[in-house]
């Protein structure tokens, strides 16, 4: 029998309402000892999923609140759950929690409710990670990706692969047990065709990772170009507040300044860089080195210039630095132009940090260049752990495909089983205890 665990499920501090949650067998009997419902109903006769008003006894004081009972297995943890809603003062919630301890409950560990849900088969390990991603998500896109994970989007695809692998393995086992040479040759060809399809599906899942990773960590944007072209001003204009130091003396942006922006719910980390002039100034050359390393690590580079197309040596050096990266070329200070330039110049967008021209267009292009037009539904692969398991699964798939026709079937079977096991790490079926514990460590107490 699992012990009753208890925790405050709402954040610490003052609030309208606080929730104390308990899970485990006998939880309703425990609640009966500290909750006096209004009216004639007894706690033991509570209908599940219904709120009952009443008095909550916290030992040294009482509160007037609500009690709700979730009956196993139709509850978050798969066990009987009782929740009290009380007034949202920290001492009120803590007093009620202490009372549950005095009646036999013990303090829940981090993520222990969700861990019990996983152990009771209510959700897969990937889904539990989705819950943590939603709670920890800093941007809307991260929450959305967490939700896709939580709603078993990845697990469904992975489980379908596992089912096909199980079917394949059964066929291999039969051939190994009853070998008849001519049948085996034909069978190996069929197995190979199936394995190629499986490898393609694994590739499809792996491809979602770069988008997922950007959603989780944010897209890194390096704003670069010659000094005084208006990089800091543009950064401020995009962010909508004064952060970077703006000055008309060349070389003042010596440090990379970070600003964070959300575009369509995705976090973009913007870095302003110093220009890359040859310089005798030590501080400035440190800035240049930093600029180079920022550009190297950037997902997208915004190149700012005042030129209409003919770039000078210094600008060519900046462009060289950004080679191989998606780049957006800006023609800034459009407000200083007497008449509008033809749009078929060397630049992608004409902007003005003074009038705000082109800024919205720049934001759209930043999104498009870094995340493409991928369906957002593909962005559920955001955990390094899942990527690693899929990558290893793919390696075994490639190994098995290569072995077809060259190695005996039972050896191919070992690789096929290894693919299944790698995928099981995602769903949780083959995850080790330490992996499971590590995952639930990321949760807060009460979830
Ligand atoms: P950075 O060295 O590239 O970061 O350039 P700054 O942002 O410090 O700007 C250099 C100078 O150009 C400052 O005096 C800005 O006010 C001015 N500036 C920047 N952008 C624009 C623009 O779009 N239009 C005009 N007229 N001036 C600008």
Coordinates of C-alpha atoms and ligand atoms in Angstrom, one line a residue:
X1 CA 0.0 0.0 0.0
X2 CA 1.3 3.4 -1.0
X3 CA 1.7 5.9 1.8
X4 CA -0.5 9.0 1.7
X5 CA 1.5 12.0 0.4
X6 CA 0.5 15.5 1.0
X7 CA 1.7 18.9 -0.2
X8 CA 0.7 22.5 -1.0
X9 CA 0.0 22.5 -4.7
X10 CA -0.2 26.3 -5.2
X11 CA 2.8 28.7 -5.1
X12 CA 4.1 30.0 -1.8
X13 CA 3.0 33.4 -0.8
X14 CA -0.2 35.2 -0.5
X15 CA -3.0 34.5 -2.9
X16 CA -6.8 34.2 -3.3
X17 CA -6.8 30.5 -2.8
X18 CA -4.3 27.8 -1.8
X19 CA -4.7 24.1 -2.5
X20 CA -3.5 21.3 -0.3
X21 CA -3.4 18.0 -2.2
X22 CA -3.2 14.5 -0.8
X23 CA -2.9 11.2 -2.6
X24 CA -3.0 7.5 -1.5
X25 CA -5.2 4.8 -0.2
X26 CA -7.3 5.9 2.8
X27 CA -7.1 9.6 2.0
X28 CA -10.9 10.1 2.3
X29 CA -10.8 8.6 5.8
X30 CA -8.0 11.0 6.7
X31 CA -10.0 13.9 5.3
X32 CA -12.9 13.0 7.4
X33 CA -10.9 13.6 10.6
X34 CA -10.3 17.2 9.6
X35 CA -13.2 18.4 7.4
X36 CA -16.7 19.1 8.6
X37 CA -19.0 19.5 5.6
X38 CA -21.9 21.9 5.6
X39 CA -25.2 20.0 5.7
X40 CA -25.9 16.4 6.5
X41 CA -23.5 14.7 4.1
X42 CA -20.6 12.7 5.7
X43 CA -17.1 12.9 4.1
X44 CA -17.1 9.1 3.6
X45 CA -20.2 9.5 1.4
X46 CA -18.7 12.3 -0.8
X47 CA -19.4 11.9 -4.4
X48 CA -16.2 12.1 -6.4
X49 CA -15.3 15.2 -8.5
X50 CA -17.7 17.4 -6.5
X51 CA -16.8 20.4 -4.4
X52 CA -18.1 20.4 -0.8
X53 CA -18.0 23.5 1.4
X54 CA -17.1 23.1 5.0
X55 CA -14.8 23.7 7.9
X56 CA -11.2 22.7 7.6
X57 CA -9.6 21.9 11.0
X58 CA -5.9 22.9 11.1
X59 CA -5.4 22.0 14.7
X60 CA -4.6 25.5 16.2
X61 CA -7.1 27.2 13.9
X62 CA -9.9 26.5 11.4
X63 CA -10.7 27.8 7.9
X64 CA -13.8 27.7 5.9
X65 CA -13.1 26.2 2.5
X66 CA -13.8 23.5 0.0
X67 CA -13.0 19.8 -0.3
X68 CA -13.0 17.6 -3.4
X69 CA -12.5 13.9 -3.8
X70 CA -11.1 12.2 -6.9
X71 CA -11.7 8.5 -6.9
X72 CA -9.0 6.0 -8.1
X73 CA -8.2 5.2 -10.8
X74 CA -9.9 8.3 -12.4
X75 CA -7.5 10.8 -10.8
X76 CA -4.3 12.5 -11.7
X77 CA -2.1 9.9 -9.8
X78 CA -4.4 7.0 -10.4
X79 CA -4.9 6.8 -6.6
X80 CA -7.6 8.3 -4.4
X81 CA -6.9 12.0 -4.1
X82 CA -8.4 14.7 -1.8
X83 CA -7.8 18.4 -2.2
X84 CA -8.6 21.2 0.2
X85 CA -9.1 24.7 -1.1
X86 CA -8.5 27.2 1.7
X87 CA -7.8 30.9 1.9
X88 CA -4.5 31.7 0.2
X89 CA -2.4 32.8 3.2
X90 CA 0.9 31.0 3.6
X91 CA 0.3 30.2 7.2
X92 CA -3.2 29.0 6.6
X93 CA -2.1 26.5 3.9
X94 CA 0.9 25.4 6.0
X95 CA -1.3 24.9 9.1
X96 CA -3.6 22.6 7.1
X97 CA -0.7 20.7 5.6
X98 CA 0.8 20.1 9.1
X99 CA -2.6 18.8 10.2
X100 CA -2.6 16.2 7.4
X101 CA 0.9 15.2 8.6
X102 CA -0.3 14.7 12.1
X103 CA -3.1 12.4 10.8
X104 CA -0.6 10.2 9.0
X105 CA 0.2 11.7 5.7
X106 CA 3.9 12.4 4.8
X107 CA 5.4 15.2 2.8
X108 CA 5.4 14.7 -0.9
X109 CA 8.7 14.8 -2.7
X110 CA 9.3 16.9 -5.9
X111 CA 7.0 15.7 -8.6
X112 CA 5.9 12.8 -6.6
X113 CA 2.2 13.1 -7.6
X114 CA 3.3 13.0 -11.2
X115 CA 5.7 10.2 -10.5
X116 CA 2.9 8.1 -9.0
X117 CA 0.8 8.9 -12.1
X118 CA 3.6 7.6 -14.3
X119 CA 4.1 4.5 -12.1
X120 CA 0.4 3.8 -12.2
X121 CA 0.3 4.0 -16.0
X122 CA -1.6 7.3 -16.1
X123 CA 0.9 8.9 -18.4
X124 CA 4.2 8.1 -20.2
X125 CA 7.5 9.4 -19.1
X126 CA 7.6 11.8 -22.0
X127 CA 4.2 13.1 -21.1
X128 CA 5.4 13.7 -17.5
X129 CA 8.3 15.7 -19.0
X130 CA 5.7 17.7 -20.9
X131 CA 4.0 18.6 -17.6
X132 CA 7.4 19.9 -16.3
X133 CA 8.0 21.8 -19.6
X134 CA 4.7 23.5 -19.3
X135 CA 5.3 24.5 -15.7
X136 CA 8.8 25.7 -16.4
X137 CA 8.0 27.2 -19.9
X138 CA 9.0 30.8 -20.2
X139 CA 7.5 31.5 -23.6
X140 CA 4.1 30.6 -25.1
X141 CA 5.7 28.4 -27.7
X142 CA 7.5 26.5 -25.0
X143 CA 4.3 25.9 -23.1
X144 CA 2.7 24.8 -26.4
X145 CA 5.4 22.4 -27.1
X146 CA 5.2 21.1 -23.5
X147 CA 1.5 20.6 -24.0
X148 CA 2.1 18.5 -27.2
X149 CA 4.5 16.4 -25.2
X150 CA 2.1 16.1 -22.3
X151 CA -0.8 15.1 -24.6
X152 CA 1.3 12.1 -25.7
X153 CA 1.9 13.4 -29.2
X154 CA 5.5 12.0 -29.2
X155 CA 4.6 8.9 -27.2
X156 CA 1.9 8.0 -29.8
X157 CA 4.4 8.1 -32.6
X158 CA 7.1 6.3 -30.6
X159 CA 4.6 3.6 -29.5
X160 CA 3.5 3.0 -33.0
X161 CA 7.1 2.5 -34.0
X162 CA 7.5 0.1 -31.1
X163 CA 4.4 -1.9 -32.2
X164 CA 5.8 -2.3 -35.7
X165 CA 9.2 -3.4 -34.2
X166 CA 7.4 -6.0 -32.0
X167 CA 5.7 -7.3 -35.1
X168 CA 9.0 -7.4 -37.0
X169 CA 10.7 -9.2 -34.1
X170 CA 8.0 -11.8 -33.9
X171 CA 8.6 -12.6 -37.6
X172 CA 12.3 -12.8 -37.0
X173 CA 11.9 -15.1 -34.1
X174 CA 9.7 -17.5 -36.2
X175 CA 12.3 -17.6 -38.9
X176 CA 15.1 -18.2 -36.4
X177 CA 13.1 -21.1 -34.8
X178 CA 12.0 -22.7 -38.1
X179 CA 14.8 -21.9 -40.6
X180 CA 14.1 -22.8 -44.2
X181 CA 16.7 -21.3 -46.5
X182 CA 14.6 -20.1 -49.5
X183 CA 12.0 -18.6 -47.2
X184 CA 14.6 -16.8 -45.2
X185 CA 16.1 -15.0 -48.2
X186 CA 12.7 -13.5 -49.1
X187 CA 12.0 -12.7 -45.5
X188 CA 15.2 -10.8 -45.0
X189 CA 14.3 -8.6 -48.0
X190 CA 10.9 -7.9 -46.4
X191 CA 12.6 -7.1 -43.1
X192 CA 15.0 -4.7 -44.8
X193 CA 12.1 -2.8 -46.5
X194 CA 10.4 -2.5 -43.1
X195 CA 13.6 -1.3 -41.4
X196 CA 14.2 1.3 -44.0
X197 CA 10.7 2.7 -43.3
X198 CA 11.3 2.7 -39.6
X199 CA 14.6 4.5 -40.1
X200 CA 12.8 7.2 -42.2
X201 CA 10.2 7.6 -39.4
X202 CA 13.0 8.1 -36.9
X203 CA 14.6 10.7 -39.2
X204 CA 11.3 12.5 -39.4
X205 CA 11.2 12.7 -35.6
X206 CA 14.8 13.7 -35.3
X207 CA 14.3 16.6 -37.8
X208 CA 11.8 18.2 -35.4
X209 CA 14.6 18.7 -32.8
X210 CA 16.2 21.8 -34.2
X211 CA 12.9 23.6 -34.1
X212 CA 12.1 22.2 -30.7
X213 CA 15.4 23.2 -29.3
X214 CA 15.0 26.7 -30.5
X215 CA 11.6 26.9 -28.9
X216 CA 13.0 25.7 -25.6
X217 CA 16.2 27.8 -25.4
X218 CA 15.2 30.6 -27.6
X219 CA 16.6 31.7 -31.0
X220 CA 19.9 33.5 -30.9
X221 CA 20.2 36.5 -33.1
X222 CA 23.4 38.4 -33.7
X223 CA 23.0 42.0 -34.9
X224 CA 26.2 42.9 -36.6
X225 CA 27.7 45.4 -39.0
X226 CA 30.0 48.4 -39.0
X227 CA 30.0 50.8 -36.1
X228 CA 27.5 53.6 -36.2
X229 CA 25.2 52.0 -38.7
X230 CA 22.5 51.9 -36.1
X231 CA 22.7 48.4 -34.6
X232 CA 22.0 49.5 -31.0
X233 CA 19.2 51.8 -32.1
X234 CA 17.6 49.0 -34.1
X235 CA 17.9 46.7 -31.2
X236 CA 16.1 49.2 -29.0
X237 CA 13.5 49.8 -31.6
X238 CA 12.8 46.1 -31.9
X239 CA 12.6 45.7 -28.1
X240 CA 10.7 48.8 -27.6
X241 CA 12.9 50.2 -24.8
X242 CA 16.3 51.8 -24.3
X243 CA 18.8 49.1 -23.4
X244 CA 21.8 49.3 -25.7
X245 CA 23.9 52.4 -25.4
X246 CA 23.5 54.6 -28.5
X247 CA 26.1 57.0 -29.5
X248 CA 27.4 58.5 -32.7
X249 CA 31.1 57.9 -31.8
X250 CA 32.3 54.8 -33.6
X251 CA 33.1 51.8 -31.4
X252 CA 30.9 52.6 -28.4
X253 CA 29.1 49.3 -28.5
X254 CA 31.9 47.4 -26.9
X255 CA 30.0 44.7 -25.2
X256 CA 27.3 42.4 -26.5
X257 CA 24.0 43.6 -25.1
X258 CA 21.3 41.1 -24.7
X259 CA 17.6 41.7 -25.1
X260 CA 14.8 39.2 -25.1
X261 CA 11.8 39.4 -27.4
X262 CA 8.9 37.1 -28.1
X263 CA 7.8 36.7 -31.7
X264 CA 4.7 34.5 -32.3
X265 CA 5.3 33.1 -28.8
X266 CA 8.9 32.1 -29.4
X267 CA 11.7 33.6 -27.4
X268 CA 14.4 35.4 -29.4
X269 CA 17.7 36.4 -27.6
X270 CA 19.2 39.4 -29.4
X271 CA 22.8 40.3 -29.2
X272 CA 24.3 43.6 -30.3
X273 CA 27.9 43.2 -31.4
X274 CA 30.7 45.6 -31.9
X275 CA 31.9 46.2 -35.4
X276 CA 34.9 44.3 -36.8
X277 CA 37.3 47.2 -37.5
X278 CA 41.0 46.5 -37.2
X279 CA 41.7 48.3 -34.0
X280 CA 44.6 49.0 -31.7
X281 CA 42.2 49.5 -28.8
X282 CA 42.5 46.5 -26.5
X283 CA 38.9 46.7 -25.1
X284 CA 37.5 47.1 -28.5
X285 CA 39.4 44.1 -29.9
X286 CA 38.0 42.0 -27.0
X287 CA 34.6 43.2 -28.2
X288 CA 35.4 42.1 -31.7
X289 CA 36.4 38.6 -30.5
X290 CA 33.1 38.4 -28.6
X291 CA 31.2 39.5 -31.7
X292 CA 32.9 36.7 -33.6
X293 CA 31.9 34.1 -31.1
X294 CA 28.3 35.4 -30.9
X295 CA 28.0 35.2 -34.7
X296 CA 29.4 31.7 -34.6
X297 CA 26.7 30.7 -32.0
X298 CA 23.9 32.6 -33.7
X299 CA 20.9 30.9 -35.4
X300 CA 20.3 34.0 -37.5
X301 CA 22.5 37.1 -38.3
X302 CA 21.1 40.5 -38.8
X303 CA 23.6 42.5 -40.8
X304 CA 23.1 46.3 -40.6
X305 CA 24.4 48.7 -43.2
X306 CA 23.9 52.2 -44.4
X307 CA 25.1 51.2 -47.9
X308 CA 22.8 50.7 -50.8
X309 CA 24.6 47.6 -52.0
X310 CA 28.3 48.2 -52.4
X311 CA 29.8 47.0 -49.2
X312 CA 33.2 48.1 -48.1
X313 CA 36.1 46.0 -46.8
X314 CA 35.0 46.1 -43.2
X315 CA 31.5 45.0 -44.1
X316 CA 32.7 42.2 -46.3
X317 CA 34.6 41.0 -43.3
X318 CA 31.5 40.9 -41.2
X319 CA 29.6 39.1 -44.0
X320 CA 32.4 36.6 -44.2
X321 CA 32.1 35.9 -40.5
X322 CA 28.4 35.1 -40.9
X323 CA 28.9 32.8 -43.9
X324 CA 26.7 29.7 -43.7
X325 CA 24.2 31.3 -41.3
X326 CA 20.8 32.5 -42.3
X327 CA 21.3 36.2 -42.7
X328 CA 19.0 39.2 -43.0
X329 CA 20.6 42.2 -44.6
X330 CA 19.3 45.6 -43.4
X331 CA 19.6 48.9 -45.1
X332 CA 19.1 51.2 -42.1
X333 CA 18.5 55.0 -41.8
X334 CA 15.9 55.0 -44.5
X335 CA 14.5 58.3 -43.0
X336 CA 17.6 60.1 -44.2
X337 CA 17.0 59.2 -47.8
X338 CA 15.5 61.9 -50.0
X339 CA 13.6 59.4 -52.1
X340 CA 12.8 55.7 -51.7
X341 CA 15.5 53.5 -53.2
X342 CA 14.6 50.7 -55.6
X343 CA 13.8 47.6 -53.7
X344 CA 16.0 45.3 -55.8
X345 CA 19.2 46.3 -54.0
X346 CA 21.5 44.1 -52.0
X347 CA 19.4 44.4 -48.8
X348 CA 16.4 42.4 -47.6
X349 CA 14.7 45.0 -45.6
X350 CA 14.9 48.8 -45.4
X351 CA 14.6 50.1 -41.9
X352 CA 14.7 53.2 -39.8
X353 CA 15.3 53.2 -36.1
X354 CA 13.8 56.7 -36.0
X355 CA 10.5 56.1 -37.7
X356 CA 10.2 52.4 -37.0
X357 CA 9.9 51.6 -40.7
X358 CA 10.6 47.9 -41.5
X359 CA 10.7 46.7 -37.9
X360 CA 7.6 44.5 -38.1
X361 CA 8.9 43.1 -41.4
X362 CA 12.2 42.4 -39.7
X363 CA 10.4 40.5 -36.9
X364 CA 8.5 38.4 -39.4
X365 CA 11.7 37.6 -41.3
X366 CA 13.5 36.6 -38.1
X367 CA 10.8 34.1 -37.3
X368 CA 10.7 32.7 -40.8
X369 CA 14.5 32.5 -41.2
X370 CA 15.0 30.7 -37.9
X371 CA 12.0 28.5 -37.6
X372 CA 10.9 28.2 -41.2
X373 CA 7.3 27.3 -42.0
X374 CA 7.4 24.0 -40.2
X375 CA 4.1 23.0 -38.8
X376 CA 4.1 23.9 -35.1
X377 CA 2.8 20.4 -34.4
X378 CA 6.3 19.0 -35.2
X379 CA 7.8 21.0 -32.4
X380 CA 7.3 18.5 -29.6
X381 CA 10.8 17.1 -29.6
X382 CA 12.4 19.5 -27.1
X383 CA 14.2 17.3 -24.7
X384 CA 17.8 16.4 -25.2
X385 CA 17.1 13.0 -23.7
X386 CA 14.5 12.1 -26.3
X387 CA 16.8 13.3 -29.1
X388 CA 19.6 11.1 -27.8
X389 CA 17.4 8.0 -27.5
X390 CA 16.1 8.6 -31.0
X391 CA 19.6 9.1 -32.4
X392 CA 20.8 5.8 -30.8
X393 CA 17.6 4.1 -32.1
X394 CA 18.5 5.3 -35.6
X395 CA 22.1 4.0 -35.3
X396 CA 20.7 0.5 -34.5
X397 CA 18.3 0.8 -37.4
X398 CA 21.1 1.7 -39.7
X399 CA 23.2 -1.2 -38.3
X400 CA 20.3 -3.6 -38.8
X401 CA 19.7 -2.5 -42.4
X402 CA 23.4 -2.9 -43.2
X403 CA 23.3 -6.4 -41.7
X404 CA 20.4 -7.6 -43.7
X405 CA 21.6 -10.3 -46.1
X406 CA 25.1 -10.3 -44.5
X407 CA 24.4 -11.5 -41.0
X408 CA 22.2 -14.2 -39.6
X409 CA 18.7 -13.2 -38.7
X410 CA 19.1 -13.6 -35.0
X411 CA 21.8 -11.0 -35.0
X412 CA 19.6 -8.6 -36.9
X413 CA 17.0 -9.4 -34.2
X414 CA 19.3 -8.1 -31.6
X415 CA 19.6 -4.7 -33.3
X416 CA 15.8 -4.5 -33.8
X417 CA 15.3 -5.2 -30.1
X418 CA 17.9 -2.5 -29.3
X419 CA 15.8 0.0 -31.3
X420 CA 12.8 -0.9 -29.3
X421 CA 14.7 -0.5 -26.0
X422 CA 15.9 3.0 -27.0
X423 CA 12.4 4.0 -27.8
X424 CA 11.3 2.6 -24.5
X425 CA 13.5 5.1 -22.7
X426 CA 11.2 7.8 -24.1
X427 CA 8.0 6.3 -23.1
X428 CA 9.5 5.1 -19.8
X429 CA 9.2 1.3 -20.4
X430 CA 13.0 0.8 -20.4
X431 CA 14.1 4.0 -18.5
X432 CA 16.3 3.3 -15.6
X433 CA 15.4 4.3 -12.1
X434 CA 18.1 7.0 -12.1
X435 CA 16.7 8.6 -15.3
X436 CA 13.2 8.5 -13.8
X437 CA 14.3 10.1 -10.6
X438 CA 16.3 12.8 -12.5
X439 CA 13.2 13.7 -14.4
X440 CA 11.0 14.1 -11.4
X441 CA 13.7 16.2 -9.7
X442 CA 12.8 18.9 -12.2
X443 CA 9.3 19.3 -10.8
X444 CA 8.2 21.3 -7.9
X445 CA 6.7 19.9 -4.7
X446 CA 2.9 19.5 -5.0
X447 CA 2.9 18.5 -8.7
Ligands
LIG1 P1 25.8 51.2 -33.7 O1 27.2 51.7 -33.4 O2 25.7 50.5 -35.0 O3 25.2 50.5 -32.6 O4 25.0 52.6 -34.0 P2 24.0 53.4 -33.0 O5 22.8 52.7 -32.7 O6 24.8 53.7 -31.8 O7 23.7 54.6 -33.8 C1 24.7 55.5 -34.3 C2 24.1 56.8 -34.7 O8 23.1 56.7 -35.7 C3 23.3 57.4 -33.5 O9 23.5 58.8 -33.5 C4 21.8 57.1 -33.8 O10 20.9 58.0 -33.3 C5 21.9 57.2 -35.4 N1 20.9 56.3 -36.0 C6 20.7 55.0 -35.8 N2 19.7 54.5 -36.5 C7 19.2 55.5 -37.2 C8 18.1 55.7 -38.2 O11 17.4 54.8 -38.6 N3 17.9 57.0 -38.7 C9 18.7 58.0 -38.3 N4 18.4 59.2 -38.9 N5 19.7 57.9 -37.4 C10 19.9 56.7 -36.9

